């Protein structure tokens, strides 16, 4: 069942994908403060909600896992992939590629990332207080990386990338409503 909170969060996610550059550039608190705030809230969300949730799911799965910390390992692996793709553009190998190629690698990863996050929001029952914190944390996180993508590759992001990200977010939302709701898929 889709809640009104989930719908609002989905709309906010899509608007952020479309207008992150404008949101940050017109922020009354300034670019650096907003980006710092977004990173801080995202990190707080990981420690306050994600890690305890992973711990609870780990206990629920109990002895069926190969390792006692398998879910934590998957979370760490996801974090490493995220930062690897994010910093790919600064590598020497990327300097030999066209701007379009580098951008498409990054935006493709973030399309998958946006799809997964949107899927999770719509395929789970997000409670009122939880949805506010979740929506705020992820929205600020989306603002941060979408802004950096757009700032570094302004023309590509403005003409193409932001629409690709918004589309992936929308598709994740639709799949979350009509797709499978497996507890194994969702470690929230």
Tab-separated table of C-alpha atoms in Angstrom:
chain	number	residue	atom	x	y	z
A	1	UNK	CA	0.000	0.000	0.000
A	2	UNK	CA	1.398	3.373	-1.032
A	3	UNK	CA	1.291	6.075	1.621
A	4	UNK	CA	0.923	9.792	1.008
A	5	UNK	CA	4.334	10.227	2.618
A	6	UNK	CA	5.898	7.917	0.022
A	7	UNK	CA	4.281	9.836	-2.826
A	8	UNK	CA	5.536	13.161	-1.464
A	9	UNK	CA	9.037	11.748	-1.019
A	10	UNK	CA	8.991	10.379	-4.576
A	11	UNK	CA	7.955	13.745	-6.000
A	12	UNK	CA	10.651	15.506	-3.978
A	13	UNK	CA	13.279	13.022	-5.211
A	14	UNK	CA	12.291	13.665	-8.847
A	15	UNK	CA	12.315	17.449	-8.387
A	16	UNK	CA	15.748	17.245	-6.790
A	17	UNK	CA	17.089	15.253	-9.740
A	18	UNK	CA	15.752	17.925	-12.090
A	19	UNK	CA	16.739	21.033	-10.124
A	20	UNK	CA	19.688	20.203	-7.820
A	21	UNK	CA	21.931	22.797	-9.464
A	22	UNK	CA	19.344	25.533	-9.007
A	23	UNK	CA	18.523	24.460	-5.444
A	24	UNK	CA	22.152	24.642	-4.349
A	25	UNK	CA	23.016	27.796	-6.277
A	26	UNK	CA	19.997	29.659	-4.848
A	27	UNK	CA	20.269	28.271	-1.327
A	28	UNK	CA	19.989	31.020	1.296
A	29	UNK	CA	22.628	29.287	3.440
A	30	UNK	CA	25.171	29.008	0.614
A	31	UNK	CA	26.640	26.192	-1.426
A	32	UNK	CA	29.288	24.991	1.031
A	33	UNK	CA	26.981	24.989	4.045
A	34	UNK	CA	24.203	23.164	2.202
A	35	UNK	CA	26.565	20.519	0.839
A	36	UNK	CA	28.171	20.092	4.256
A	37	UNK	CA	24.735	19.757	5.847
A	38	UNK	CA	23.682	17.208	3.237
A	39	UNK	CA	26.766	15.069	3.863
A	40	UNK	CA	26.382	15.299	7.628
A	41	UNK	CA	22.726	14.288	7.621
A	42	UNK	CA	23.406	11.405	5.235
A	43	UNK	CA	26.160	10.115	7.541
A	44	UNK	CA	23.935	10.539	10.599
A	45	UNK	CA	21.196	8.569	8.832
A	46	UNK	CA	23.605	5.705	8.226
A	47	UNK	CA	24.579	5.515	11.901
A	48	UNK	CA	21.138	6.169	13.365
A	49	UNK	CA	19.009	4.084	11.022
A	50	UNK	CA	20.815	2.007	8.390
A	51	UNK	CA	23.363	0.237	10.623
A	52	UNK	CA	20.825	-0.655	13.343
A	53	UNK	CA	18.430	-1.905	10.644
A	54	UNK	CA	21.182	-4.036	9.087
A	55	UNK	CA	21.963	-5.428	12.534
A	56	UNK	CA	18.296	-6.317	13.102
A	57	UNK	CA	18.049	-7.990	9.667
A	58	UNK	CA	21.296	-9.845	10.330
A	59	UNK	CA	19.788	-11.275	13.521
A	60	UNK	CA	16.538	-12.186	11.722
A	61	UNK	CA	18.456	-14.160	9.095
A	62	UNK	CA	20.455	-15.843	11.857
A	63	UNK	CA	22.325	-18.991	10.919
A	64	UNK	CA	21.291	-19.013	7.270
A	65	UNK	CA	24.100	-16.644	6.328
A	66	UNK	CA	27.595	-17.786	5.467
A	67	UNK	CA	29.164	-15.100	7.651
A	68	UNK	CA	27.943	-13.469	10.837
A	69	UNK	CA	28.430	-10.090	9.221
A	70	UNK	CA	27.326	-10.772	5.645
A	71	UNK	CA	24.841	-7.876	5.457
A	72	UNK	CA	27.433	-5.451	6.827
A	73	UNK	CA	29.864	-6.693	4.197
A	74	UNK	CA	27.296	-6.049	1.462
A	75	UNK	CA	26.720	-2.554	2.858
A	76	UNK	CA	30.462	-1.881	2.858
A	77	UNK	CA	30.751	-3.215	-0.680
A	78	UNK	CA	27.974	-0.868	-1.799
A	79	UNK	CA	29.740	2.071	-0.161
A	80	UNK	CA	33.020	1.191	-1.881
A	81	UNK	CA	31.326	0.938	-5.279
A	82	UNK	CA	29.601	4.284	-4.674
A	83	UNK	CA	32.844	6.104	-3.871
A	84	UNK	CA	34.745	4.334	-6.648
A	85	UNK	CA	32.280	5.506	-9.278
A	86	UNK	CA	32.075	8.961	-7.727
A	87	UNK	CA	35.847	9.444	-7.833
A	88	UNK	CA	36.302	7.720	-11.215
A	89	UNK	CA	36.324	11.110	-12.967
A	90	UNK	CA	39.484	12.167	-11.124
A	91	UNK	CA	41.573	9.186	-12.225
A	92	UNK	CA	44.265	9.225	-14.883
A	93	UNK	CA	42.357	6.632	-16.905
A	94	UNK	CA	39.315	8.920	-17.031
A	95	UNK	CA	41.442	11.790	-18.346
A	96	UNK	CA	42.014	9.777	-21.552
A	97	UNK	CA	38.269	9.341	-22.132
A	98	UNK	CA	35.805	11.839	-23.544
A	99	UNK	CA	33.747	13.936	-21.160
A	100	UNK	CA	30.617	12.181	-22.420
A	101	UNK	CA	32.041	8.732	-21.601
A	102	UNK	CA	33.097	9.742	-18.084
A	103	UNK	CA	29.764	11.410	-17.444
A	104	UNK	CA	27.760	8.463	-18.782
A	105	UNK	CA	29.632	6.050	-16.487
A	106	UNK	CA	28.820	8.226	-13.497
A	107	UNK	CA	25.226	9.028	-14.443
A	108	UNK	CA	24.517	5.357	-15.259
A	109	UNK	CA	25.632	4.331	-11.789
A	110	UNK	CA	23.556	7.064	-10.162
A	111	UNK	CA	20.540	6.067	-12.249
A	112	UNK	CA	20.742	2.563	-10.771
A	113	UNK	CA	21.331	4.060	-7.317
A	114	UNK	CA	18.286	6.381	-7.649
A	115	UNK	CA	16.174	3.508	-8.952
A	116	UNK	CA	17.045	1.326	-5.932
A	117	UNK	CA	16.388	4.062	-3.383
A	118	UNK	CA	13.057	4.952	-4.993
A	119	UNK	CA	12.115	1.285	-5.192
A	120	UNK	CA	12.795	0.868	-1.463
A	121	UNK	CA	10.673	3.911	-0.549
A	122	UNK	CA	7.668	2.675	-2.513
A	123	UNK	CA	7.921	-1.033	-1.732
A	124	UNK	CA	7.996	-0.592	2.032
A	125	UNK	CA	5.636	1.041	4.460
A	126	UNK	CA	7.340	4.260	5.435
A	127	UNK	CA	6.000	5.532	8.755
A	128	UNK	CA	5.302	9.231	9.348
A	129	UNK	CA	8.267	10.226	11.565
A	130	UNK	CA	10.586	7.787	9.831
A	131	UNK	CA	9.523	9.090	6.418
A	132	UNK	CA	10.349	12.674	7.375
A	133	UNK	CA	13.884	11.785	8.478
A	134	UNK	CA	14.378	9.322	5.620
A	135	UNK	CA	13.077	11.750	3.013
A	136	UNK	CA	15.191	14.612	4.355
A	137	UNK	CA	18.387	12.543	4.599
A	138	UNK	CA	18.099	10.991	1.151
A	139	UNK	CA	16.918	14.252	-0.448
A	140	UNK	CA	19.963	16.089	0.852
A	141	UNK	CA	22.155	13.196	-0.278
A	142	UNK	CA	20.596	13.356	-3.769
A	143	UNK	CA	21.150	17.133	-3.848
A	144	UNK	CA	24.835	16.670	-3.045
A	145	UNK	CA	25.812	14.147	-5.693
A	146	UNK	CA	23.427	15.463	-8.353
A	147	UNK	CA	24.840	18.950	-7.836
A	148	UNK	CA	28.424	17.694	-8.164
A	149	UNK	CA	27.573	15.795	-11.347
A	150	UNK	CA	25.888	18.867	-12.784
A	151	UNK	CA	28.613	21.276	-11.753
A	152	UNK	CA	31.393	19.189	-13.271
A	153	UNK	CA	29.478	18.366	-16.482
A	154	UNK	CA	27.036	21.279	-16.647
A	155	UNK	CA	25.965	21.046	-20.304
A	156	UNK	CA	25.563	17.247	-20.305
A	157	UNK	CA	23.719	17.247	-17.003
A	158	UNK	CA	21.394	20.087	-17.914
A	159	UNK	CA	20.561	18.755	-21.386
A	160	UNK	CA	20.384	15.035	-20.700
A	161	UNK	CA	21.561	13.665	-17.356
A	162	UNK	CA	19.087	15.240	-14.984
A	163	UNK	CA	16.208	13.842	-17.041
A	164	UNK	CA	17.822	10.395	-17.046
A	165	UNK	CA	18.164	10.555	-13.239
A	166	UNK	CA	14.581	11.771	-12.790
A	167	UNK	CA	13.373	8.979	-15.094
A	168	UNK	CA	15.257	6.331	-13.113
A	169	UNK	CA	13.787	7.746	-9.897
A	170	UNK	CA	10.277	7.662	-11.362
A	171	UNK	CA	10.763	4.111	-12.708
A	172	UNK	CA	12.015	2.949	-9.286
A	173	UNK	CA	8.916	4.445	-7.711
A	174	UNK	CA	6.593	2.689	-10.175
A	175	UNK	CA	8.414	-0.646	-9.737
A	176	UNK	CA	8.205	-0.210	-5.964
A	177	UNK	CA	4.422	0.107	-6.190
A	178	UNK	CA	3.816	-2.741	-8.646
A	179	UNK	CA	6.940	-4.918	-8.247
A	180	UNK	CA	7.900	-7.582	-5.707
A	181	UNK	CA	7.992	-6.710	-2.037
A	182	UNK	CA	10.512	-9.281	-0.877
A	183	UNK	CA	12.093	-8.867	2.551
A	184	UNK	CA	15.238	-10.418	1.095
A	185	UNK	CA	15.476	-7.606	-1.464
A	186	UNK	CA	14.841	-4.914	1.095
A	187	UNK	CA	17.202	-4.626	4.017
A	188	UNK	CA	15.560	-1.453	5.309
